[in-house]
Amino acid sequence: MSGEKDLEQLKKEAVEKAKAAAIAKRQAKAAGEAAPKPSEPVKAEAPPAPAEEAGDDLAKKKAAAVAKAKAAAAAKRKAMGEAPAEEPAAESAPAEEAGDDLAKKKAAAVAKAKAAAAAKRKAMGEEPAVESAPAEEAGDDLAKKKAAAVAKAKAAAAAKRKAMGEAPAEEPAAEPAPAEEAGDDLAKKKAAAVAKAKAAAAAKRKAMGEAPAEEPAAESAPAEEAGDDLAKKKAAAVAKAKAAAAAKAKAKAAGAGTDSNDTAAAGGDDEKAKAIAAAKAKAKAAAAAKAKAAAGGKAGDTATPEAEAKPSVNQPYLDKYRKVIEENLGSDVLEDSYINKLSKDVPTLVVKRDTYFKVAQFLKYNELLGFDYLSELHGSDFETHMEVYVHLYSYKNRQSVALKVKIDRGEPAIESVQPLWAGAEWPECEAYDLLGINFSGHPDLRRIMLGEDWVGFPLRKDYQPYDVEV
């Protein structure tokens, strides 16, 4: 506030000085008009020149004082972090108007006095005076530099707005830096909002199944508004359709068992038809999957994907096991061998009933194989026959193998492998308890889940409970 008061005081002093200068000029002018004509001696005409010089000096001092006061006030506002602001109109307007009128009168008086002095000098044969030229040139240079700086700032701001796609806007020349920063922030926010709106419109078009289309940059805002309106209309239509469907379902639930609502009945028939079609499609897919599994991934199956037709990574191990067994035990001990796709591609050996124990013993004690750990043993009922599966693991080679044997369902019996792997004791008891498979050579074959007086074997396909309430 002190800076503004100092500025007002300087302005008042400058106005008073200007008034005094104007009065002095008028007096000098009046004295010049009353003086003798140019034909009279030159010495009597000399007084106007000092008065003109005094007026020029006073005007220069006044302009310098005003400029200095303005610069000081602007520096104070900048140091205090305030935005440059124009002075209140109510206070500055009268003073500025008075100053403008006084300045105009002063300029007219100075120009008139200069013209009279120039005419006198010309009449006396003297050269025109150039006292005020340096000051005027300095003022012109300063004004040109300021104008160039303002024009440069405006051009930079206009270029930024143009790059942001905004309409050009005029900004106060006295506030180029803060105004440009504010314009940049506003432009960034507007650009972010436009980009967000475009992304939302594109997402809506994608959700509606429409192809994205580019629009001219100059017409992006109206096009986006049109797209938003279209999206709103579509969303409203979708919501209306959902509401209608919900109302139809509600009407169907309310009018179940009656024929009063034909529309609801038709909707119910549609839903029923859809459900039937979906069930048929699901059954068809399940049948195809079952047929595919039954085919076993054979090379002749055209429906098998190429990925499944590729050989398993465990195929070399299966070939190794079969080769070693056939070289040592003969080619007639195995019925089949394959990679079990349904059990982590484990190599599987199918042995004959009478060579089961011999092959199991060879798998454990052969130096190239060394399957020293039994991880699992279980049985399965296929109604026509039963099967026993033994899963083995070699810690030395870090490989696994499955041994499978088919046995008679009427008299299911097979040798026990408990003497080879002690871990087979309880799995063989479980297979005996639930399927009735007898393992000869087992040290303690007994039921471990059901009582000894239990009738039947629960995991057989033809099992009938003795007590239906159980």
Short mmCIF file of C-alpha atoms in Angstrom, two decimals, residues 21-460:
data_model
loop_
_atom_site.label_atom_id
_atom_site.label_comp_id
_atom_site.label_asym_id
_atom_site.label_seq_id
_atom_site.Cartn_x
_atom_site.Cartn_y
_atom_site.Cartn_z
CA ALA A 21 5.07 24.48 -16.69
CA ALA A 22 1.94 25.09 -18.76
CA ILE A 23 1.36 28.44 -17.05
CA ALA A 24 4.97 29.40 -17.65
CA LYS A 25 4.64 28.39 -21.30
CA ARG A 26 1.47 30.40 -21.73
CA GLN A 27 3.20 33.41 -20.20
CA ALA A 28 6.19 32.87 -22.45
CA LYS A 29 3.92 32.53 -25.45
CA ALA A 30 2.06 35.73 -24.56
CA ALA A 31 5.36 37.53 -24.13
CA GLY A 32 6.52 36.18 -27.49
CA GLU A 33 3.41 37.44 -29.27
CA ALA A 34 3.87 40.91 -27.73
CA ALA A 35 7.51 41.03 -28.77
CA PRO A 36 8.73 42.82 -31.96
CA LYS A 37 8.54 41.10 -35.31
CA PRO A 38 11.45 39.14 -36.81
CA SER A 39 12.82 42.24 -38.58
CA GLU A 40 13.82 43.69 -35.21
CA PRO A 41 17.15 42.84 -33.51
CA VAL A 42 17.66 39.19 -32.47
CA LYS A 43 18.73 39.91 -28.87
CA ALA A 44 15.23 41.01 -27.89
CA GLU A 45 13.74 37.61 -29.05
CA ALA A 46 15.98 35.29 -26.97
CA PRO A 47 13.88 34.74 -23.75
CA PRO A 48 11.43 32.09 -25.18
CA ALA A 49 14.21 29.50 -25.65
CA PRO A 50 15.02 29.09 -21.90
CA ALA A 51 11.29 28.76 -21.15
CA GLU A 52 10.92 26.04 -23.77
CA GLU A 53 13.96 24.23 -22.47
CA ALA A 54 12.61 24.48 -18.92
CA GLY A 55 9.26 23.05 -20.09
CA ASP A 56 10.97 20.18 -21.88
CA ASP A 57 13.13 19.39 -18.87
CA LEU A 58 10.10 19.47 -16.60
CA ALA A 59 8.15 17.12 -18.90
CA LYS A 60 11.10 14.73 -19.03
CA LYS A 61 11.47 14.76 -15.24
CA LYS A 62 7.73 14.17 -14.83
CA ALA A 63 7.74 11.23 -17.27
CA ALA A 64 10.83 9.76 -15.59
CA ALA A 65 9.30 10.12 -12.11
CA VAL A 66 6.04 8.45 -13.21
CA ALA A 67 7.93 5.60 -14.90
CA LYS A 68 10.15 5.13 -11.84
CA ALA A 69 7.14 5.08 -9.52
CA LYS A 70 5.36 2.52 -11.70
CA ALA A 71 8.45 0.31 -11.83
CA ALA A 72 8.85 0.49 -8.03
CA ALA A 73 5.19 -0.42 -7.47
CA ALA A 74 5.41 -3.35 -9.92
CA ALA A 75 8.60 -4.60 -8.22
CA LYS A 76 6.91 -4.48 -4.80
CA ARG A 77 3.89 -6.40 -6.04
CA LYS A 78 6.13 -9.02 -7.66
CA ALA A 79 8.21 -9.36 -4.45
CA MET A 80 5.01 -9.84 -2.40
CA GLY A 81 3.82 -12.57 -4.80
CA GLU A 82 0.76 -10.59 -5.89
CA ALA A 83 -0.54 -10.64 -9.44
CA PRO A 84 -0.05 -7.36 -11.31
CA ALA A 85 -3.29 -5.44 -11.11
CA GLU A 86 -4.56 -2.20 -12.43
CA GLU A 87 -5.26 0.52 -9.88
CA PRO A 88 -8.88 1.05 -8.81
CA ALA A 89 -10.83 2.81 -11.51
CA ALA A 90 -12.65 5.07 -9.09
CA GLU A 91 -9.42 6.51 -7.76
CA SER A 92 -7.25 6.54 -10.85
CA ALA A 93 -9.79 7.60 -13.46
CA PRO A 94 -10.19 11.26 -12.43
CA ALA A 95 -6.46 11.71 -11.92
CA GLU A 96 -5.66 10.00 -15.20
CA GLU A 97 -8.26 12.05 -17.08
CA ALA A 98 -6.94 15.25 -15.54
CA GLY A 99 -3.40 14.16 -16.30
CA ASP A 100 -4.35 13.26 -19.88
CA ASP A 101 -6.04 16.63 -20.44
CA LEU A 102 -3.12 18.46 -18.89
CA ALA A 103 -0.66 16.38 -20.89
CA LYS A 104 -2.56 17.14 -24.10
CA LYS A 105 -2.61 20.86 -23.33
CA LYS A 106 1.03 20.76 -22.37
CA ALA A 107 1.96 18.88 -25.56
CA ALA A 108 -0.05 21.36 -27.66
CA ALA A 109 1.60 24.29 -25.90
CA VAL A 110 5.07 22.78 -26.30
CA ALA A 111 4.42 22.06 -29.98
CA LYS A 112 3.11 25.58 -30.52
CA ALA A 113 6.08 27.13 -28.69
CA LYS A 114 8.49 24.97 -30.66
CA ALA A 115 6.85 25.98 -33.91
CA ALA A 116 7.06 29.67 -32.96
CA ALA A 117 10.70 29.31 -31.93
CA ALA A 118 11.51 27.45 -35.14
CA ALA A 119 9.82 30.19 -37.19
CA LYS A 120 11.78 32.84 -35.36
CA ARG A 121 15.06 31.01 -35.84
CA LYS A 122 14.26 30.54 -39.49
CA ALA A 123 13.46 34.22 -39.86
CA MET A 124 16.73 35.12 -38.17
CA GLY A 125 18.65 32.67 -40.35
CA GLU A 126 19.64 30.31 -37.50
CA GLU A 127 19.79 26.51 -37.67
CA PRO A 128 16.89 24.51 -36.13
CA ALA A 129 17.47 23.45 -32.54
CA VAL A 130 17.82 19.72 -31.76
CA GLU A 131 17.95 19.85 -27.95
CA SER A 132 15.15 17.38 -27.29
CA ALA A 133 16.14 14.90 -30.01
CA PRO A 134 18.31 12.61 -27.82
CA ALA A 135 15.63 12.32 -25.15
CA GLU A 136 12.94 11.70 -27.72
CA GLU A 137 15.07 9.07 -29.49
CA ALA A 138 15.79 7.37 -26.15
CA GLY A 139 12.06 7.40 -25.36
CA ASP A 140 11.28 6.01 -28.80
CA ASP A 141 13.86 3.23 -28.40
CA LEU A 142 12.45 2.28 -25.00
CA ALA A 143 8.90 2.28 -26.32
CA LYS A 144 9.95 0.17 -29.30
CA LYS A 145 11.68 -2.38 -27.04
CA LYS A 146 8.63 -2.59 -24.78
CA ALA A 147 6.31 -2.98 -27.74
CA ALA A 148 8.56 -5.69 -29.22
CA ALA A 149 8.63 -7.58 -25.88
CA VAL A 150 4.83 -7.39 -25.56
CA ALA A 151 4.35 -8.51 -29.17
CA LYS A 152 6.74 -11.45 -28.63
CA ALA A 153 4.91 -12.54 -25.48
CA LYS A 154 1.55 -12.32 -27.26
CA ALA A 155 2.87 -14.31 -30.22
CA ALA A 156 4.20 -17.05 -27.90
CA ALA A 157 0.87 -17.24 -26.05
CA ALA A 158 -1.05 -17.37 -29.35
CA ALA A 159 1.21 -20.17 -30.61
CA LYS A 160 0.61 -22.19 -27.42
CA ARG A 161 -3.15 -21.72 -27.70
CA LYS A 162 -3.06 -22.74 -31.34
CA ALA A 163 -1.07 -25.88 -30.47
CA MET A 164 -3.65 -26.72 -27.79
CA GLY A 165 -6.48 -26.28 -30.30
CA GLU A 166 -8.00 -23.29 -28.45
CA ALA A 167 -9.39 -20.10 -29.91
CA PRO A 168 -6.99 -17.15 -29.70
CA ALA A 169 -7.71 -14.78 -26.84
CA GLU A 170 -6.37 -11.33 -26.05
CA GLU A 171 -4.46 -10.93 -22.80
CA PRO A 172 -3.45 -7.75 -20.91
CA ALA A 173 -0.09 -6.49 -22.11
CA ALA A 174 0.99 -5.47 -18.60
CA GLU A 175 0.64 -9.04 -17.28
CA PRO A 176 2.30 -11.30 -19.87
CA ALA A 177 4.00 -13.81 -17.55
CA PRO A 178 1.16 -14.58 -15.06
CA ALA A 179 -1.45 -14.49 -17.84
CA GLU A 180 0.56 -16.91 -19.98
CA GLU A 181 1.05 -19.31 -17.05
CA ALA A 182 -2.66 -19.23 -16.25
CA GLY A 183 -3.43 -19.75 -19.96
CA ASP A 184 -1.05 -22.74 -20.06
CA ASP A 185 -2.70 -24.36 -17.04
CA LEU A 186 -6.15 -23.76 -18.48
CA ALA A 187 -5.05 -25.11 -21.86
CA LYS A 188 -3.63 -28.24 -20.22
CA LYS A 189 -6.84 -28.83 -18.26
CA LYS A 190 -8.92 -28.32 -21.38
CA ALA A 191 -6.69 -30.67 -23.38
CA ALA A 192 -6.91 -33.32 -20.64
CA ALA A 193 -10.71 -32.96 -20.53
CA VAL A 194 -10.94 -33.26 -24.33
CA ALA A 195 -8.69 -36.35 -24.33
CA LYS A 196 -10.75 -37.92 -21.54
CA ALA A 197 -13.98 -37.22 -23.42
CA LYS A 198 -12.52 -38.72 -26.61
CA ALA A 199 -11.40 -41.85 -24.74
CA ALA A 200 -14.84 -42.22 -23.16
CA ALA A 201 -16.55 -41.79 -26.53
CA ALA A 202 -14.21 -44.34 -28.13
CA ALA A 203 -14.89 -46.82 -25.32
CA LYS A 204 -18.63 -46.33 -25.76
CA ARG A 205 -18.38 -46.88 -29.50
CA LYS A 206 -16.29 -50.02 -28.92
CA ALA A 207 -18.82 -51.31 -26.38
CA MET A 208 -21.62 -50.66 -28.87
CA GLY A 209 -19.73 -52.58 -31.55
CA GLU A 210 -19.11 -49.55 -33.74
CA ALA A 211 -15.95 -48.90 -35.69
CA PRO A 212 -13.86 -45.98 -34.38
CA ALA A 213 -13.77 -43.03 -36.73
CA GLU A 214 -11.40 -40.08 -36.91
CA GLU A 215 -12.89 -36.59 -36.95
CA PRO A 216 -11.40 -33.25 -38.07
CA ALA A 217 -9.47 -31.49 -35.35
CA ALA A 218 -11.27 -28.18 -35.89
CA GLU A 219 -14.65 -29.85 -35.39
CA SER A 220 -13.68 -32.21 -32.56
CA ALA A 221 -15.77 -30.50 -29.89
CA PRO A 222 -19.11 -30.56 -31.81
CA ALA A 223 -18.37 -34.11 -33.01
CA GLU A 224 -17.65 -35.23 -29.47
CA GLU A 225 -20.87 -33.63 -28.28
CA ALA A 226 -22.74 -35.42 -31.05
CA GLY A 227 -21.00 -38.69 -30.11
CA ASP A 228 -21.90 -38.16 -26.48
CA ASP A 229 -25.52 -37.52 -27.42
CA LEU A 230 -25.55 -40.67 -29.55
CA ALA A 231 -23.96 -42.66 -26.72
CA LYS A 232 -26.50 -41.27 -24.28
CA LYS A 233 -29.35 -42.21 -26.59
CA LYS A 234 -27.96 -45.70 -27.04
CA ALA A 235 -27.43 -46.10 -23.30
CA ALA A 236 -31.00 -44.94 -22.74
CA ALA A 237 -32.25 -47.43 -25.31
CA VAL A 238 -30.28 -50.25 -23.68
CA ALA A 239 -31.59 -49.28 -20.26
CA LYS A 240 -35.13 -49.16 -21.65
CA ALA A 241 -34.71 -52.61 -23.20
CA LYS A 242 -33.37 -53.99 -19.91
CA ALA A 243 -36.27 -52.45 -18.03
CA ALA A 244 -38.71 -53.99 -20.52
CA ALA A 245 -37.05 -57.40 -20.11
CA ALA A 246 -37.18 -57.09 -16.33
CA ALA A 247 -40.85 -56.09 -16.51
CA LYS A 248 -41.57 -59.06 -18.78
CA ALA A 249 -39.80 -61.44 -16.39
CA LYS A 250 -41.69 -59.94 -13.46
CA ALA A 251 -44.97 -60.28 -15.30
CA LYS A 252 -44.13 -63.87 -16.14
CA ALA A 253 -43.35 -64.65 -12.49
CA ALA A 254 -46.54 -62.90 -11.33
CA GLY A 255 -48.73 -64.64 -13.89
CA ALA A 256 -47.24 -68.15 -13.62
CA GLY A 257 -49.86 -70.84 -14.18
CA THR A 258 -52.28 -68.50 -16.00
CA ASP A 259 -52.79 -67.64 -19.66
CA SER A 260 -53.87 -64.05 -19.08
CA ASN A 261 -50.66 -62.55 -20.39
CA ASP A 262 -49.86 -63.76 -23.92
CA THR A 263 -46.72 -61.65 -24.13
CA ALA A 264 -45.31 -63.14 -20.95
CA ALA A 265 -46.15 -66.61 -22.20
CA ALA A 266 -44.37 -65.92 -25.47
CA GLY A 267 -41.37 -64.63 -23.54
CA GLY A 268 -41.42 -67.77 -21.40
CA ASP A 269 -41.48 -69.94 -24.53
CA ASP A 270 -38.50 -68.01 -25.87
CA GLU A 271 -36.56 -68.49 -22.66
CA LYS A 272 -37.44 -72.18 -22.61
CA ALA A 273 -36.34 -72.60 -26.22
CA LYS A 274 -33.07 -70.83 -25.45
CA ALA A 275 -32.47 -73.06 -22.43
CA ILE A 276 -33.16 -76.18 -24.50
CA ALA A 277 -30.82 -75.00 -27.25
CA ALA A 278 -28.08 -74.25 -24.71
CA ALA A 279 -28.52 -77.68 -23.11
CA LYS A 280 -28.30 -79.37 -26.51
CA ALA A 281 -25.15 -77.43 -27.38
CA LYS A 282 -23.59 -78.33 -24.05
CA ALA A 283 -24.45 -82.02 -24.51
CA LYS A 284 -23.04 -81.95 -28.02
CA ALA A 285 -19.78 -80.41 -26.78
CA ALA A 286 -19.54 -83.00 -23.99
CA ALA A 287 -20.09 -85.83 -26.49
CA ALA A 288 -17.39 -84.43 -28.77
CA ALA A 289 -14.97 -84.16 -25.84
CA LYS A 290 -15.76 -87.75 -24.80
CA ALA A 291 -15.22 -89.05 -28.33
CA LYS A 292 -11.98 -87.15 -28.50
CA ALA A 293 -10.78 -88.65 -25.23
CA ALA A 294 -11.79 -92.13 -26.40
CA ALA A 295 -9.78 -91.70 -29.57
CA GLY A 296 -6.69 -91.44 -27.36
CA GLY A 297 -5.02 -88.77 -29.47
CA LYS A 298 -4.25 -91.14 -32.37
CA ALA A 299 -2.58 -89.70 -35.45
CA GLY A 300 -5.56 -90.61 -37.64
CA ASP A 301 -7.96 -88.44 -35.67
CA THR A 302 -8.47 -85.29 -37.76
CA ALA A 303 -10.14 -83.43 -34.87
CA THR A 304 -7.04 -83.69 -32.69
CA PRO A 305 -5.21 -80.33 -32.46
CA GLU A 306 -1.65 -80.13 -33.66
CA ALA A 307 -0.46 -79.31 -30.15
CA GLU A 308 -1.72 -82.67 -28.86
CA ALA A 309 -0.28 -84.53 -31.84
CA LYS A 310 3.22 -83.54 -30.81
CA PRO A 311 5.19 -86.24 -28.95
CA SER A 312 5.41 -85.97 -25.19
CA VAL A 313 8.61 -84.86 -23.50
CA ASN A 314 8.51 -88.16 -21.58
CA GLN A 315 8.38 -90.31 -24.72
CA PRO A 316 12.18 -90.90 -24.71
CA TYR A 317 11.95 -92.27 -21.15
CA LEU A 318 9.13 -94.63 -22.10
CA ASP A 319 11.18 -95.90 -25.05
CA LYS A 320 14.14 -96.42 -22.71
CA TYR A 321 12.09 -98.42 -20.17
CA ARG A 322 10.56 -100.64 -22.85
CA LYS A 323 13.93 -101.27 -24.51
CA VAL A 324 15.65 -102.24 -21.24
CA ILE A 325 12.77 -104.56 -20.22
CA GLU A 326 12.58 -106.28 -23.61
CA GLU A 327 16.36 -106.76 -23.72
CA ASN A 328 16.43 -108.37 -20.25
CA LEU A 329 13.00 -110.01 -19.84
CA GLY A 330 11.87 -110.51 -23.44
CA SER A 331 9.30 -108.84 -25.65
CA ASP A 332 6.36 -110.97 -24.43
CA VAL A 333 6.21 -109.58 -20.87
CA LEU A 334 4.48 -106.32 -21.92
CA GLU A 335 1.04 -106.01 -23.46
CA ASP A 336 1.25 -102.28 -24.24
CA SER A 337 2.96 -99.02 -23.35
CA TYR A 338 1.79 -95.41 -23.75
CA ILE A 339 1.97 -91.87 -22.40
CA ASN A 340 -0.96 -91.16 -20.09
CA LYS A 341 -2.16 -87.72 -21.18
CA LEU A 342 -4.66 -87.61 -18.34
CA SER A 343 -2.01 -88.10 -15.65
CA LYS A 344 0.79 -85.58 -16.30
CA ASP A 345 2.17 -87.54 -19.29
CA VAL A 346 3.47 -90.32 -17.07
CA PRO A 347 5.01 -93.25 -19.02
CA THR A 348 2.75 -96.29 -18.52
CA LEU A 349 3.66 -99.99 -18.93
CA VAL A 350 0.85 -102.57 -19.29
CA VAL A 351 2.14 -106.01 -18.18
CA LYS A 352 0.61 -109.46 -18.42
CA ARG A 353 -1.00 -111.09 -15.38
CA ASP A 354 1.72 -113.74 -14.94
CA THR A 355 4.67 -111.32 -15.42
CA TYR A 356 3.43 -108.59 -13.03
CA PHE A 357 5.67 -109.35 -10.06
CA LYS A 358 8.72 -110.13 -12.23
CA VAL A 359 8.50 -106.78 -14.06
CA ALA A 360 7.93 -104.91 -10.77
CA GLN A 361 11.03 -106.55 -9.27
CA PHE A 362 13.09 -105.68 -12.37
CA LEU A 363 11.96 -102.02 -12.25
CA LYS A 364 13.23 -101.74 -8.68
CA TYR A 365 16.57 -103.51 -8.88
CA ASN A 366 17.78 -102.74 -12.41
CA GLU A 367 20.72 -100.30 -12.34
CA LEU A 368 19.48 -98.27 -15.34
CA LEU A 369 15.98 -97.89 -13.90
CA GLY A 370 16.17 -97.99 -10.09
CA PHE A 371 12.53 -97.22 -9.15
CA ASP A 372 13.06 -97.39 -5.40
CA TYR A 373 9.92 -95.58 -4.21
CA LEU A 374 6.23 -96.59 -4.47
CA SER A 375 4.12 -93.44 -4.41
CA GLU A 376 0.67 -94.92 -5.04
CA LEU A 377 -1.25 -98.17 -5.56
CA HIS A 378 -4.97 -98.47 -6.31
CA GLY A 379 -7.51 -100.61 -8.13
CA SER A 380 -10.40 -99.89 -10.53
CA ASP A 381 -13.52 -101.80 -11.55
CA PHE A 382 -14.36 -101.77 -15.28
CA GLU A 383 -17.25 -104.27 -14.89
CA THR A 384 -15.65 -106.59 -17.50
CA HIS A 385 -12.37 -106.76 -15.58
CA MET A 386 -10.36 -105.05 -12.82
CA GLU A 387 -7.06 -103.23 -12.99
CA VAL A 388 -4.31 -102.53 -10.49
CA TYR A 389 -2.13 -99.43 -10.91
CA VAL A 390 1.27 -99.01 -9.26
CA HIS A 391 3.03 -95.61 -9.51
CA LEU A 392 6.80 -95.74 -8.96
CA TYR A 393 9.51 -93.05 -8.72
CA SER A 394 13.30 -93.16 -9.13
CA TYR A 395 15.18 -90.74 -6.91
CA LYS A 396 18.40 -91.49 -8.76
CA ASN A 397 17.05 -90.65 -12.22
CA ARG A 398 14.25 -88.33 -11.06
CA GLN A 399 11.77 -90.09 -13.30
CA SER A 400 8.43 -91.85 -12.77
CA VAL A 401 6.60 -94.78 -14.30
CA ALA A 402 3.18 -96.42 -13.94
CA LEU A 403 2.76 -100.19 -13.93
CA LYS A 404 -0.69 -101.50 -14.87
CA VAL A 405 -2.07 -105.06 -14.85
CA LYS A 406 -5.53 -106.42 -15.77
CA ILE A 407 -7.05 -109.16 -13.57
CA ASP A 408 -10.17 -111.35 -13.61
CA ARG A 409 -13.19 -109.70 -12.00
CA GLY A 410 -14.76 -113.00 -10.89
CA GLU A 411 -11.67 -113.99 -8.90
CA PRO A 412 -9.59 -110.81 -8.52
CA ALA A 413 -6.18 -111.88 -7.25
CA ILE A 414 -2.62 -110.70 -7.87
CA GLU A 415 0.78 -110.93 -6.19
CA SER A 416 1.56 -108.41 -3.48
CA VAL A 417 4.44 -106.01 -4.06
CA GLN A 418 4.74 -105.27 -0.33
CA PRO A 419 7.96 -107.39 -0.16
CA LEU A 420 9.49 -105.03 -2.75
CA TRP A 421 8.11 -101.72 -1.41
CA ALA A 422 6.92 -101.64 2.17
CA GLY A 423 4.73 -98.69 1.33
CA ALA A 424 2.37 -100.99 -0.58
CA GLU A 425 1.01 -102.56 2.63
CA TRP A 426 -1.83 -100.14 3.39
CA PRO A 427 -2.81 -99.33 -0.27
CA GLU A 428 -3.23 -103.07 -0.93
CA CYS A 429 -5.38 -103.41 2.21
CA GLU A 430 -7.53 -100.52 0.97
CA ALA A 431 -7.99 -102.15 -2.46
CA TYR A 432 -8.94 -105.39 -0.72
CA ASP A 433 -11.38 -103.61 1.61
CA LEU A 434 -13.25 -101.60 -1.08
CA LEU A 435 -12.89 -103.75 -4.21
CA GLY A 436 -12.24 -107.25 -2.89
CA ILE A 437 -8.87 -107.73 -4.67
CA ASN A 438 -6.73 -110.40 -3.00
CA PHE A 439 -2.97 -109.76 -2.83
CA SER A 440 -1.12 -113.01 -2.32
CA GLY A 441 2.01 -112.76 -0.22
CA HIS A 442 0.71 -109.78 1.79
CA PRO A 443 1.76 -110.05 5.44
CA ASP A 444 -1.51 -108.72 6.96
CA LEU A 445 -4.30 -108.37 4.40
CA ARG A 446 -7.43 -107.14 6.18
CA ARG A 447 -10.15 -104.55 6.06
CA ILE A 448 -8.95 -101.19 7.38
CA MET A 449 -12.08 -99.06 6.82
CA LEU A 450 -15.04 -101.40 7.05
CA GLY A 451 -15.67 -104.15 9.54
CA GLU A 452 -14.91 -107.77 8.82
CA ASP A 453 -18.64 -108.53 8.86
CA TRP A 454 -19.38 -105.94 6.14
CA VAL A 455 -21.21 -107.44 3.19
CA GLY A 456 -19.89 -106.48 -0.28
CA PHE A 457 -17.31 -104.06 -1.62
CA PRO A 458 -18.53 -100.43 -1.99
CA LEU A 459 -16.31 -99.42 -4.97
CA ARG A 460 -17.54 -102.16 -7.26
#
